[in-house]
Steps between C-alpha positions, in 0.01 A plus 500: 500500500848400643487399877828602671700306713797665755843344514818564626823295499740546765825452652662343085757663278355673212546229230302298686238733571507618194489135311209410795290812385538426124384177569192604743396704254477264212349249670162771664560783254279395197227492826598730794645825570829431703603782746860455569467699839752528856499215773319814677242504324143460643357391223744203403371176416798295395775509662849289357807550739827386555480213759753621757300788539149308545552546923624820503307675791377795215355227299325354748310758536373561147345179476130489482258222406422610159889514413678210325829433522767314350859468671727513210855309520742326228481091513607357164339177583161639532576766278124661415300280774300619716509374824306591851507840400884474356533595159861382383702665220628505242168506348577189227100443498249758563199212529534551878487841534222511245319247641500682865382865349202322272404304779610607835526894461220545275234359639547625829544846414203513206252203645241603232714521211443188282898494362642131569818394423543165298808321518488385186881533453614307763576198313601627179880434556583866394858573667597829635814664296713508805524113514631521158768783561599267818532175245722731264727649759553154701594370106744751442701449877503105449808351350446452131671121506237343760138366347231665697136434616249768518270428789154666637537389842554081484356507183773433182389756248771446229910408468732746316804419391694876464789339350329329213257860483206249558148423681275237573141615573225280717212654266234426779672714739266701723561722740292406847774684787587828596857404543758668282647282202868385592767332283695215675778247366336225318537156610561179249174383548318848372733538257368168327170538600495863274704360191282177466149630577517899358583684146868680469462863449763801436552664867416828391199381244339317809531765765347712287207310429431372840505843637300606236191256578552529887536833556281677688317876352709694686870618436748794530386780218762547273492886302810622221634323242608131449745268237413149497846286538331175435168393364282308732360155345128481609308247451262445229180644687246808444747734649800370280452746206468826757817333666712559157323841427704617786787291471523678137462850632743472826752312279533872257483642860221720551289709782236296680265813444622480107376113493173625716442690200569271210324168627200425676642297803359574839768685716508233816589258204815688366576549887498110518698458219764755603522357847597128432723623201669770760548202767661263250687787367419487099424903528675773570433845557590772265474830477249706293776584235571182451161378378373404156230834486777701585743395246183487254419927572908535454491358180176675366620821655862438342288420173275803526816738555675321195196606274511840628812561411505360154131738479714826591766445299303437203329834582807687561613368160168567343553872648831563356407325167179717482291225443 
């Protein structure tokens, strides 16, 4: 059986608190019962609150020895840490806050229960989807003539060159900060160092891929229908030939339940595919009518109605003939 843990989050506009509890609960709900409860609340356990609130004389007063607490507050350099009780959004990496429930929270509040946390992800280099929506929106506010280097804190991670719609790629990049990607003007000496020492690749072609072996399990969940613009070029790995069974059924543009149906990809893999290709803007949404099923049941139907017709006027004339 489920043990239950109380929490409340206080004092944070409902995206946040609603993008907090959606997180909470994937990370204990395959093992605990969460109670979202009221600050009020006897029984509360965890409590996550809006920093300017922490001293507030009526909190003061709810806090009890068995209650753990994390001041929230927005700090894009130590976006996801956690930090003397400080947990800083936005939430880029959930690690911390994982970390801190497995082995802070848990243990404390069930000392006989034999669940441990292993970090085993912490060095896996996985990247959180908002660092790549911050790349792609920094790309698209930069001037298009000036060569640009992508950088994960002091670390050079590539060059692009917008102009000539191309990228150079350190292959051995990995991601060890929690800082937030940034583009800045390249300097002569980078701009050498990429050309002579890494591969030429089409802008769009490498963003792709490098987002697609970086990114992190998470994303936004896409629902309707899509219509690819542009067909990704993956590279020639196990998960190549799924790649191009979507890329062929978003190109006719088709339902994401439809393709559900038709092939047996997992759905957190179409989601990954549909959130790079949505970022770099190679699909569109469309609307139901304009999808290939739909125009498939308007022809059959048109079809089926054409038959009838000839069927009942063949039996009219059969009536008046008396055949």
């Amino acid at each position: 059986m489920k043990k239950n843990i109380n929490i409340s989050i206080f004092g944070l506009n409902l995206s946040t608190i609603n993008e907090l509890k959606t997180i909470v609960d994937n990370i204990l709900g395959a093992d605990y019962s969460i109670y979202w409860t009221n600050i009020a609340d006897t029984n509360l356990q965890v409590l996550l609150i809006n920093h300017d609130f922490f001293d507030l004389p009526n909190i003061k007063k709810i806090k009890k020895d068995n209650l753990f607490v994390l001041k929230v507050s927005n700090n894009l350099d130590l976006a996801g840490q956690i930090q003397e009780q400080n947990l800083y959004l936005p939430l880029i990496d959930q690690l911390p806050l994982r970390n801190w429930l497995f082995n802070t929270v848990i243990p404390s509040l069930f000392p006989t229960s034999t669940t441990t946390y292993i970090s085993k992800n912490e060095h896996t280099n996985k990247i959180h989807y908002t660092h790549f929506q911050n790349i792609l929106l920094q790309l698209k506010q930069e001037n298009n003539k000036s060569k640009l280097l992508l950088l994960d804190d002091n670390i050079q991670i590539a060059l692009i060159d917008p102009l000539a719609n191309s990228i150079w790629i350190d292959p051995n990049f990995k991601k060890n900060t929690h800082k937030i990607f940034q583009l800045v003007h390249a300097d002569l000496n980078s701009i050498v160092h990429f050309r002579h020492k890494h591969t030429v690749q089409d802008l769009q072609s490498g963003l792709w891929q490098w987002i697609w072996d970086h990114l992190s399990g998470e994303t936004p969940i896409y629902h309707g229908c899509y219509r690819l613009k542009h067909w990704p070029q993956p590279a020639a790995n196990a998960e190549r030939k799924d790649i191009l069974k979507l890329s062929a059924y978003f190109q006719q543009g088709n339902s994401i339940e439809y393709i559900q149906q038709q092939l047996e990809i997992s759905p957190d893999f179409i989601q990954r595919y549909l959130f790079i290709s949505n970022i770099l803007n190679i699909i569109e949404e469309i609307s139901a009518h304009k999808t290939q099923q739909y125009l498939n049941q308007n022809i059959e139907s048109k079809n089926a109605e054409n038959t009838s017709s000839v069927r009942n006027f063949f039996s009219r004339l059969r009536k008046k003939l008396s055949i």
